[in-house]
């Protein structure tokens, strides 16, 4: 039925691609294109005997719009799935507009070089006006709204778990459980253990940038920013147990604050063990998390990229990781004039994921929603022209697809709240 170009062949893409091949009646043809084409070819070779999806591969530098345009024009897909890095969001959106093709991704734009003076000027202004200092924000991609509308194309932003499923959970709560949502707490718990003293579960550069940045939350119509890891809570997660969790800035807060009417507070918490935090603090203190190039023995290196080369490849954690993830949203609000609470979440088992797709649950919980988002666009269930985040669409068919393809939701009408 549809031909899809998938850009990127890392941890998340590996899961999304395998999932697309499980739904070969919709994903009849896919092209896996990435910087290192040998990885695409290796995966394609492995999957061809298992699926009727016709798989081809291509080499592309997704930072280069001309290369992207040439590839899209020759393959002629109905949809481009960007599962490379957030650095490529804008170039891929540009190429989709030029070629007249729908677009989707799993994370919002951030620049690779945060010292670029042109980007920095816009960033500094936004920090002052908005009050949060994350390097990523939606404004860059929201700026494409009119262009996508005029072209009659859809861009779906952030269809992973968080962002992604968490926003569908919010839309679902608003549609079925509440007349008004007052507070949202998004809780992201990874109870997995990979046995290494320190490793990141997805791209180390993106992951470490995110967790070493100041935290922030939305309250009474504005951002409140706090020093990194300075708000800590404990929570007893179903099938995982008691964990420490820390308040982080997270991208879906920005769109939810716009799209959930009258919401008073939105917070995001992620669990971290003490060993992870101690390693991260130490690496940060010695400058290893810096993205600013330095000269080393006559050669320019970027410290965080060097660190990435030393750390275990997230894709290699799959066979070693045991335990479960538990990610979801707790709401307070009002229904039929009465105050109520509601918790909707998913529990995912690292080893079960590995058995199914040879990958741990972090990539799984992102790759499955990426496929489900694509499914919504390709089957016409989500089809308005413009640039949208997940909560702006009907959550029901998406949650139904997640239930069916590996991430079933659970719910509680009497959850323990986070203070
Ligand atoms: P990886 O680093 O494992 O994979 C990235 C892939 O993109 C690699 O195949 C890489 O190629 C390719 N790539 C990088 N730069 C280019 C380029 N210029 N041109 C073409 N291909 C390129 O990352 P992950 O799979 O862990 O993450 C993928 C995305 O998912 C990221 O945007 C991440 O932020 C997002 N994510 C979202 C989550 C969510 O819940 N919403 C959770 C986790 C991740 P090469 O092999 O050559 O390096």
Short mmCIF file of C-alpha atoms and ligand atoms in Angstrom, two decimals:
data_model
loop_
_atom_site.label_atom_id
_atom_site.label_comp_id
_atom_site.label_asym_id
_atom_site.label_seq_id
_atom_site.Cartn_x
_atom_site.Cartn_y
_atom_site.Cartn_z
CA UNK A 1 0.00 0.00 0.00
CA UNK A 2 2.72 2.53 0.86
CA UNK A 3 6.32 3.28 0.13
CA UNK A 4 8.24 4.83 3.02
CA UNK A 5 11.73 6.29 3.30
CA UNK A 6 13.28 5.77 6.74
CA UNK A 7 16.30 7.92 7.55
CA UNK A 8 18.67 6.62 10.26
CA UNK A 9 19.59 3.07 11.18
CA UNK A 10 20.54 3.37 14.87
CA UNK A 11 18.94 1.91 17.99
CA UNK A 12 15.46 3.40 17.58
CA UNK A 13 15.33 2.99 13.79
CA UNK A 14 16.24 -0.70 14.13
CA UNK A 15 13.07 -1.28 16.15
CA UNK A 16 10.86 0.95 13.99
CA UNK A 17 12.07 -0.80 10.81
CA UNK A 18 11.45 -4.28 12.23
CA UNK A 19 7.99 -3.17 13.35
CA UNK A 20 7.20 -1.73 9.88
CA UNK A 21 8.17 -5.12 8.44
CA UNK A 22 5.66 -6.78 10.81
CA UNK A 23 2.94 -4.62 9.23
CA UNK A 24 3.89 -5.34 5.65
CA UNK A 25 0.31 -4.92 4.41
CA UNK A 26 0.75 -1.17 5.01
CA UNK A 27 4.53 -0.78 4.72
CA UNK A 28 4.78 -2.59 1.39
CA UNK A 29 8.11 -0.99 0.45
CA UNK A 30 10.71 0.71 2.64
CA UNK A 31 14.06 2.28 1.89
CA UNK A 32 16.48 2.46 4.83
CA UNK A 33 18.84 5.38 4.25
CA UNK A 34 21.59 6.54 6.54
CA UNK A 35 25.09 7.94 6.71
CA UNK A 36 26.67 4.50 7.19
CA UNK A 37 24.96 2.43 4.50
CA UNK A 38 26.63 -0.83 5.62
CA UNK A 39 24.43 -0.79 8.76
CA UNK A 40 21.31 -0.40 6.58
CA UNK A 41 22.41 -3.24 4.31
CA UNK A 42 23.16 -5.56 7.25
CA UNK A 43 19.69 -4.98 8.72
CA UNK A 44 17.96 -5.29 5.34
CA UNK A 45 19.71 -8.61 4.69
CA UNK A 46 18.61 -9.94 8.05
CA UNK A 47 14.98 -8.88 7.61
CA UNK A 48 14.34 -9.78 3.94
CA UNK A 49 13.71 -13.50 4.60
CA UNK A 50 11.23 -12.62 7.39
CA UNK A 51 8.90 -10.15 5.67
CA UNK A 52 7.07 -9.42 2.46
CA UNK A 53 8.00 -5.72 2.78
CA UNK A 54 10.37 -4.91 -0.08
CA UNK A 55 13.48 -3.40 1.51
CA UNK A 56 16.07 -1.31 -0.30
CA UNK A 57 18.90 0.79 1.15
CA UNK A 58 20.63 4.06 0.30
CA UNK A 59 23.42 6.25 1.55
CA UNK A 60 22.45 9.79 2.48
CA UNK A 61 23.90 12.67 4.43
CA UNK A 62 20.73 14.08 5.97
CA UNK A 63 22.48 17.37 6.77
CA UNK A 64 22.53 18.00 3.02
CA UNK A 65 19.18 19.10 1.54
CA UNK A 66 20.27 18.49 -2.08
CA UNK A 67 21.24 14.89 -1.31
CA UNK A 68 17.94 14.35 0.46
CA UNK A 69 15.96 15.85 -2.42
CA UNK A 70 17.74 13.64 -4.94
CA UNK A 71 17.00 10.53 -2.85
CA UNK A 72 13.35 11.43 -2.20
CA UNK A 73 12.76 12.27 -5.87
CA UNK A 74 14.25 9.00 -7.02
CA UNK A 75 12.49 6.78 -4.42
CA UNK A 76 9.18 8.73 -4.42
CA UNK A 77 7.94 7.76 -0.94
CA UNK A 78 4.59 8.78 0.55
CA UNK A 79 6.24 9.48 3.90
CA UNK A 80 9.71 10.23 5.23
CA UNK A 81 10.35 8.89 8.74
CA UNK A 82 13.21 10.83 10.32
CA UNK A 83 14.79 8.53 12.89
CA UNK A 84 18.27 10.00 12.56
CA UNK A 85 19.11 12.71 15.10
CA UNK A 86 17.32 15.95 16.06
CA UNK A 87 20.13 17.82 14.27
CA UNK A 88 18.63 16.72 10.92
CA UNK A 89 14.98 17.71 11.55
CA UNK A 90 15.02 20.97 9.62
CA UNK A 91 17.00 19.77 6.59
CA UNK A 92 14.69 16.78 6.24
CA UNK A 93 11.59 18.99 6.62
CA UNK A 94 13.00 21.31 3.93
CA UNK A 95 13.55 18.37 1.59
CA UNK A 96 10.03 17.04 2.23
CA UNK A 97 8.55 20.43 1.35
CA UNK A 98 10.58 20.64 -1.85
CA UNK A 99 9.49 17.13 -2.88
CA UNK A 100 5.87 17.30 -1.64
CA UNK A 101 6.11 14.43 0.88
CA UNK A 102 4.74 13.98 4.42
CA UNK A 103 7.23 14.04 7.32
CA UNK A 104 7.54 12.61 10.82
CA UNK A 105 10.21 12.40 13.55
CA UNK A 106 10.78 11.31 17.15
CA UNK A 107 12.48 14.34 18.74
CA UNK A 108 12.37 18.09 18.25
CA UNK A 109 15.07 20.13 16.58
CA UNK A 110 18.28 21.06 18.29
CA UNK A 111 21.43 22.26 16.55
CA UNK A 112 24.60 20.21 16.54
CA UNK A 113 26.72 23.30 17.05
CA UNK A 114 25.35 25.36 19.92
CA UNK A 115 28.13 27.92 19.47
CA UNK A 116 26.86 28.96 16.04
CA UNK A 117 26.34 32.73 16.50
CA UNK A 118 23.22 32.92 14.31
CA UNK A 119 21.47 30.14 16.25
CA UNK A 120 22.81 31.50 19.55
CA UNK A 121 21.19 34.92 19.01
CA UNK A 122 17.75 33.32 18.54
CA UNK A 123 18.38 31.00 21.50
CA UNK A 124 19.41 33.80 23.87
CA UNK A 125 16.29 35.79 22.95
CA UNK A 126 14.06 32.74 23.53
CA UNK A 127 15.69 32.00 26.92
CA UNK A 128 14.89 35.55 28.05
CA UNK A 129 11.35 35.64 26.67
CA UNK A 130 10.22 32.11 27.54
CA UNK A 131 12.25 31.42 30.68
CA UNK A 132 13.69 27.98 29.91
CA UNK A 133 17.18 27.31 28.63
CA UNK A 134 17.05 23.87 26.93
CA UNK A 135 18.86 23.80 23.61
CA UNK A 136 15.85 22.23 21.94
CA UNK A 137 12.42 23.76 21.50
CA UNK A 138 9.50 23.52 19.11
CA UNK A 139 9.67 27.04 17.68
CA UNK A 140 12.03 26.01 14.88
CA UNK A 141 9.67 23.33 13.59
CA UNK A 142 6.43 25.19 14.38
CA UNK A 143 7.77 27.90 12.07
CA UNK A 144 7.13 25.45 9.18
CA UNK A 145 3.38 25.24 9.94
CA UNK A 146 2.17 27.55 7.18
CA UNK A 147 4.51 26.02 4.61
CA UNK A 148 3.19 22.51 5.32
CA UNK A 149 -0.42 23.78 5.35
CA UNK A 150 0.03 25.54 2.00
CA UNK A 151 1.62 22.42 0.52
CA UNK A 152 -1.22 20.21 1.84
CA UNK A 153 1.32 18.09 3.71
CA UNK A 154 1.48 16.75 7.28
CA UNK A 155 4.48 16.91 9.58
CA UNK A 156 4.07 14.81 12.74
CA UNK A 157 6.54 15.84 15.42
CA UNK A 158 7.88 13.62 18.19
CA UNK A 159 6.21 10.24 17.79
CA UNK A 160 8.35 8.29 20.26
CA UNK A 161 7.32 7.47 23.84
CA UNK A 162 8.20 10.72 25.53
CA UNK A 163 7.60 12.83 23.53
CA UNK A 164 4.90 10.94 21.71
CA UNK A 165 2.86 8.40 23.64
CA UNK A 166 2.84 10.64 26.73
CA UNK A 167 1.03 13.31 24.68
CA UNK A 168 -1.44 10.74 23.34
CA UNK A 169 -2.08 9.78 26.97
CA UNK A 170 -2.85 13.45 27.73
CA UNK A 171 -5.22 13.72 24.75
CA UNK A 172 -6.85 10.44 25.82
CA UNK A 173 -7.31 11.65 29.40
CA UNK A 174 -8.88 14.87 28.15
CA UNK A 175 -11.17 13.02 25.74
CA UNK A 176 -12.36 10.23 28.05
CA UNK A 177 -11.59 11.03 31.69
CA UNK A 178 -11.73 14.76 32.37
CA UNK A 179 -13.66 17.91 31.56
CA UNK A 180 -10.66 19.86 32.81
CA UNK A 181 -7.10 18.71 33.55
CA UNK A 182 -5.40 20.66 36.34
CA UNK A 183 -2.02 18.94 36.67
CA UNK A 184 0.04 16.49 34.64
CA UNK A 185 3.04 14.57 36.01
CA UNK A 186 4.89 12.56 33.37
CA UNK A 187 6.91 9.79 35.03
CA UNK A 188 9.62 8.00 33.06
CA UNK A 189 11.08 5.07 34.96
CA UNK A 190 13.76 2.78 33.63
CA UNK A 191 14.26 -0.08 36.07
CA UNK A 192 16.67 -1.82 33.68
CA UNK A 193 20.19 -2.89 34.65
CA UNK A 194 22.82 -3.43 31.93
CA UNK A 195 25.64 -4.29 34.31
CA UNK A 196 28.01 -1.52 33.13
CA UNK A 197 29.12 1.16 35.64
CA UNK A 198 27.99 3.83 33.14
CA UNK A 199 26.23 3.75 29.78
CA UNK A 200 23.37 5.63 28.14
CA UNK A 201 20.30 3.91 26.77
CA UNK A 202 20.12 5.94 23.61
CA UNK A 203 22.43 8.26 21.71
CA UNK A 204 24.86 9.43 24.46
CA UNK A 205 25.28 12.93 23.08
CA UNK A 206 21.53 13.63 23.00
CA UNK A 207 20.92 11.84 26.30
CA UNK A 208 23.69 13.52 28.31
CA UNK A 209 22.85 16.96 26.98
CA UNK A 210 19.28 16.46 28.12
CA UNK A 211 19.95 15.26 31.64
CA UNK A 212 22.80 17.63 32.50
CA UNK A 213 20.71 20.70 31.60
CA UNK A 214 18.66 22.75 34.12
CA UNK A 215 15.25 21.29 34.92
CA UNK A 216 12.04 23.20 34.35
CA UNK A 217 8.29 22.85 34.66
CA UNK A 218 5.21 24.74 33.60
CA UNK A 219 3.16 26.40 36.33
CA UNK A 220 0.39 28.97 36.16
CA UNK A 221 1.16 30.02 32.62
CA UNK A 222 4.94 30.26 32.83
CA UNK A 223 8.16 28.27 33.02
CA UNK A 224 9.91 27.73 36.34
CA UNK A 225 13.57 26.78 35.87
CA UNK A 226 15.63 24.98 38.53
CA UNK A 227 19.26 23.79 38.74
CA UNK A 228 19.84 20.35 37.18
CA UNK A 229 18.65 17.45 39.37
CA UNK A 230 17.60 19.75 42.23
CA UNK A 231 14.05 18.38 42.63
CA UNK A 232 14.01 14.75 43.67
CA UNK A 233 11.07 12.49 44.54
CA UNK A 234 10.63 8.79 45.25
CA UNK A 235 7.93 6.75 43.54
CA UNK A 236 6.89 3.13 43.79
CA UNK A 237 6.50 1.99 40.17
CA UNK A 238 4.38 -1.03 39.33
CA UNK A 239 6.57 -4.02 38.39
CA UNK A 240 9.75 -2.00 39.06
CA UNK A 241 9.58 -0.88 42.70
CA UNK A 242 10.72 2.19 44.58
CA UNK A 243 12.98 4.54 42.56
CA UNK A 244 14.49 8.01 42.92
CA UNK A 245 13.31 10.34 40.18
CA UNK A 246 14.37 13.85 39.25
CA UNK A 247 12.54 16.73 37.62
CA UNK A 248 13.84 17.44 34.09
CA UNK A 249 12.91 19.83 31.34
CA UNK A 250 11.26 17.81 28.58
CA UNK A 251 10.07 18.81 25.15
CA UNK A 252 6.43 17.71 25.37
CA UNK A 253 5.79 20.12 28.25
CA UNK A 254 6.11 22.97 25.74
CA UNK A 255 3.43 21.68 23.38
CA UNK A 256 1.13 20.37 26.13
CA UNK A 257 1.16 23.79 27.79
CA UNK A 258 -0.30 25.17 24.55
CA UNK A 259 -2.68 22.34 23.73
CA UNK A 260 -4.21 21.31 27.08
CA UNK A 261 -6.58 24.14 27.96
CA UNK A 262 -6.35 25.63 31.49
CA UNK A 263 -3.68 23.19 32.70
CA UNK A 264 -2.08 24.63 35.84
CA UNK A 265 1.08 22.57 36.15
CA UNK A 266 3.05 20.10 33.99
CA UNK A 267 6.14 18.33 35.33
CA UNK A 268 8.40 15.61 33.97
CA UNK A 269 10.34 13.19 36.17
CA UNK A 270 12.92 10.60 35.14
CA UNK A 271 14.49 7.94 37.35
CA UNK A 272 18.27 7.81 37.77
CA UNK A 273 20.44 5.66 39.99
CA UNK A 274 23.14 7.24 42.15
CA UNK A 275 25.96 5.66 40.12
CA UNK A 276 24.67 7.23 36.88
CA UNK A 277 24.46 10.66 38.49
CA UNK A 278 27.91 10.43 40.09
CA UNK A 279 29.48 9.47 36.75
CA UNK A 280 27.61 12.22 34.93
CA UNK A 281 28.60 14.90 37.43
CA UNK A 282 32.21 13.87 37.25
CA UNK A 283 32.23 13.84 33.43
CA UNK A 284 30.58 17.24 33.38
CA UNK A 285 33.02 18.69 35.92
CA UNK A 286 36.02 17.66 33.84
CA UNK A 287 34.49 19.03 30.62
CA UNK A 288 33.71 15.73 28.90
CA UNK A 289 30.10 16.73 28.17
CA UNK A 290 31.14 19.83 26.24
CA UNK A 291 30.09 20.19 22.60
CA UNK A 292 32.69 22.89 21.96
CA UNK A 293 35.62 21.55 19.91
CA UNK A 294 39.08 21.56 21.50
CA UNK A 295 42.52 20.98 19.97
CA UNK A 296 44.16 17.73 21.08
CA UNK A 297 47.60 16.80 19.71
CA UNK A 298 47.06 18.90 16.62
CA UNK A 299 43.58 17.55 15.96
CA UNK A 300 40.21 19.10 16.70
CA UNK A 301 37.95 16.90 18.85
CA UNK A 302 34.53 17.46 20.43
CA UNK A 303 34.70 16.14 24.02
CA UNK A 304 31.18 14.64 24.10
CA UNK A 305 31.77 12.91 20.75
CA UNK A 306 35.02 11.45 22.08
CA UNK A 307 33.12 10.27 25.16
CA UNK A 308 30.50 8.68 22.89
CA UNK A 309 33.27 6.68 21.23
CA UNK A 310 34.36 5.34 24.64
CA UNK A 311 30.92 4.44 25.99
CA UNK A 312 29.13 1.18 25.15
CA UNK A 313 27.06 1.48 21.97
CA UNK A 314 23.43 1.73 23.19
CA UNK A 315 22.53 -0.89 20.58
CA UNK A 316 24.86 -3.35 22.35
CA UNK A 317 23.00 -3.08 25.68
CA UNK A 318 20.08 -5.19 24.48
CA UNK A 319 21.29 -8.67 25.43
CA UNK A 320 22.60 -7.48 28.82
CA UNK A 321 19.70 -5.36 30.05
CA UNK A 322 17.31 -6.93 32.52
CA UNK A 323 14.30 -5.35 34.21
CA UNK A 324 11.42 -3.18 33.09
CA UNK A 325 10.46 0.34 32.10
CA UNK A 326 7.31 2.01 33.37
CA UNK A 327 6.37 5.28 31.66
CA UNK A 328 3.13 7.21 31.93
CA UNK A 329 1.17 10.25 33.07
CA UNK A 330 -0.66 11.04 36.31
CA UNK A 331 -3.47 13.59 36.08
CA UNK A 332 -5.57 15.56 38.52
CA UNK A 333 -8.63 17.46 37.35
CA UNK A 334 -12.39 17.58 37.24
CA UNK A 335 -15.10 15.41 35.62
CA UNK A 336 -18.82 16.17 35.93
CA UNK A 337 -18.08 18.73 38.63
CA UNK A 338 -16.08 16.27 40.79
CA UNK A 339 -12.35 16.24 41.43
CA UNK A 340 -10.59 13.09 40.26
CA UNK A 341 -7.19 11.53 39.57
CA UNK A 342 -6.06 9.19 36.78
CA UNK A 343 -2.86 7.37 35.81
CA UNK A 344 -2.22 5.87 32.37
CA UNK A 345 1.07 4.06 31.72
CA UNK A 346 2.91 1.24 30.01
CA UNK A 347 5.24 -1.37 31.48
CA UNK A 348 7.79 -2.86 29.10
CA UNK A 349 10.27 -5.68 29.74
CA UNK A 350 13.84 -5.26 28.42
CA UNK A 351 14.40 -8.99 27.86
CA UNK A 352 11.06 -9.50 26.12
CA UNK A 353 11.95 -6.66 23.74
CA UNK A 354 15.29 -8.23 23.05
CA UNK A 355 13.67 -11.56 22.25
CA UNK A 356 11.34 -9.89 19.77
CA UNK A 357 13.53 -7.29 18.04
CA UNK A 358 17.08 -7.70 19.43
CA UNK A 359 16.97 -4.42 21.25
CA UNK A 360 16.37 -3.10 24.78
CA UNK A 361 13.17 -1.43 25.95
CA UNK A 362 14.32 2.20 25.53
CA UNK A 363 14.72 1.77 21.78
CA UNK A 364 11.60 -0.42 21.73
CA UNK A 365 9.39 2.10 23.52
CA UNK A 366 10.51 4.74 20.99
CA UNK A 367 10.58 2.62 17.82
CA UNK A 368 7.08 1.15 18.23
CA UNK A 369 5.39 4.59 18.52
CA UNK A 370 7.43 5.77 15.52
CA UNK A 371 5.92 2.94 13.46
CA UNK A 372 2.45 3.60 14.93
CA UNK A 373 2.69 7.33 14.08
CA UNK A 374 3.62 6.42 10.51
CA UNK A 375 0.70 3.99 10.45
CA UNK A 376 -1.70 6.80 11.46
CA UNK A 377 -0.46 8.99 8.60
CA UNK A 378 -0.37 6.23 5.99
CA UNK A 379 -3.85 4.90 6.78
CA UNK A 380 -5.37 8.40 6.76
CA UNK A 381 -6.41 8.25 10.44
CA UNK A 382 -4.35 11.37 11.09
CA UNK A 383 -4.44 13.56 8.05
CA UNK A 384 -4.56 17.32 8.59
CA UNK A 385 -2.15 19.53 6.71
CA UNK A 386 0.35 21.46 8.83
CA UNK A 387 2.86 20.76 11.61
CA UNK A 388 1.46 18.93 14.64
CA UNK A 389 2.46 17.18 17.84
CA UNK A 390 0.82 13.92 18.88
CA UNK A 391 -1.77 15.39 21.30
CA UNK A 392 -3.30 17.39 18.44
CA UNK A 393 -4.68 14.19 16.86
CA UNK A 394 -7.34 11.69 17.96
CA UNK A 395 -5.52 9.49 20.51
CA UNK A 396 -7.83 6.47 20.18
CA UNK A 397 -6.52 4.80 16.99
CA UNK A 398 -2.90 5.48 18.03
CA UNK A 399 -3.37 3.95 21.49
CA UNK A 400 -5.19 1.03 19.87
CA UNK A 401 -2.21 0.51 17.55
CA UNK A 402 0.24 0.73 20.47
CA UNK A 403 -1.84 -1.86 22.36
CA UNK A 404 -1.70 -4.15 19.34
CA UNK A 405 1.97 -3.71 18.40
CA UNK A 406 3.68 -4.14 21.75
CA UNK A 407 3.01 -1.24 24.14
CA UNK A 408 -0.34 -1.92 25.81
CA UNK A 409 -1.60 0.75 28.18
CA UNK A 410 -2.66 0.19 31.77
CA UNK A 411 -4.63 2.56 33.95
CA UNK A 412 -5.45 3.38 37.54
CA UNK A 413 -8.23 5.63 38.87
CA UNK A 414 -6.65 5.80 42.30
CA UNK A 415 -2.93 6.46 41.78
CA UNK A 416 -0.46 7.62 44.41
CA UNK A 417 0.23 11.26 43.52
CA UNK A 418 3.67 12.93 43.40
CA UNK A 419 3.91 15.79 45.93
P1 LIG B 1 21.51 6.52 17.21
O1 LIG B 1 22.69 7.37 17.43
O2 LIG B 1 21.52 5.09 17.66
O3 LIG B 1 21.17 6.49 15.64
C1 LIG B 1 21.16 7.64 14.86
C2 LIG B 1 21.15 7.22 13.40
O4 LIG B 1 21.10 8.40 12.59
C3 LIG B 1 22.40 6.46 12.99
O5 LIG B 1 22.02 5.45 12.07
C4 LIG B 1 23.24 7.53 12.31
O6 LIG B 1 24.13 7.06 11.32
C5 LIG B 1 22.15 8.34 11.63
N1 LIG B 1 22.62 9.68 11.30
C6 LIG B 1 23.20 10.58 12.14
N2 LIG B 1 23.53 11.69 11.45
C7 LIG B 1 23.15 11.47 10.17
C8 LIG B 1 23.23 12.23 8.99
N3 LIG B 1 23.77 13.46 8.97
N4 LIG B 1 22.76 11.69 7.84
C9 LIG B 1 22.21 10.44 7.82
N5 LIG B 1 22.10 9.68 8.91
C10 LIG B 1 22.57 10.18 10.08
O7 LIG B 1 20.25 7.29 17.84
P2 LIG B 1 18.93 6.66 18.45
O8 LIG B 1 18.42 5.61 17.54
O9 LIG B 1 19.16 6.37 19.87
O10 LIG B 1 17.94 7.91 18.39
C11 LIG B 1 17.25 8.24 17.20
C12 LIG B 1 16.32 9.42 17.46
O11 LIG B 1 15.31 9.03 18.43
C13 LIG B 1 16.99 10.66 18.03
O12 LIG B 1 16.43 11.79 17.42
C14 LIG B 1 16.61 10.62 19.49
O13 LIG B 1 16.61 11.90 20.08
C15 LIG B 1 15.22 10.06 19.39
N6 LIG B 1 14.70 9.48 20.65
C16 LIG B 1 13.42 9.79 21.01
C17 LIG B 1 12.87 9.25 22.16
C18 LIG B 1 11.43 9.51 22.48
O14 LIG B 1 10.90 8.88 23.39
N7 LIG B 1 10.73 10.38 21.77
C19 LIG B 1 13.65 8.40 23.06
C20 LIG B 1 14.96 8.05 22.53
C21 LIG B 1 15.47 8.61 21.38
P3 LIG B 1 25.61 6.50 11.72
O15 LIG B 1 25.39 5.06 11.94
O16 LIG B 1 26.45 6.80 10.53
O17 LIG B 1 26.06 7.24 12.94
#
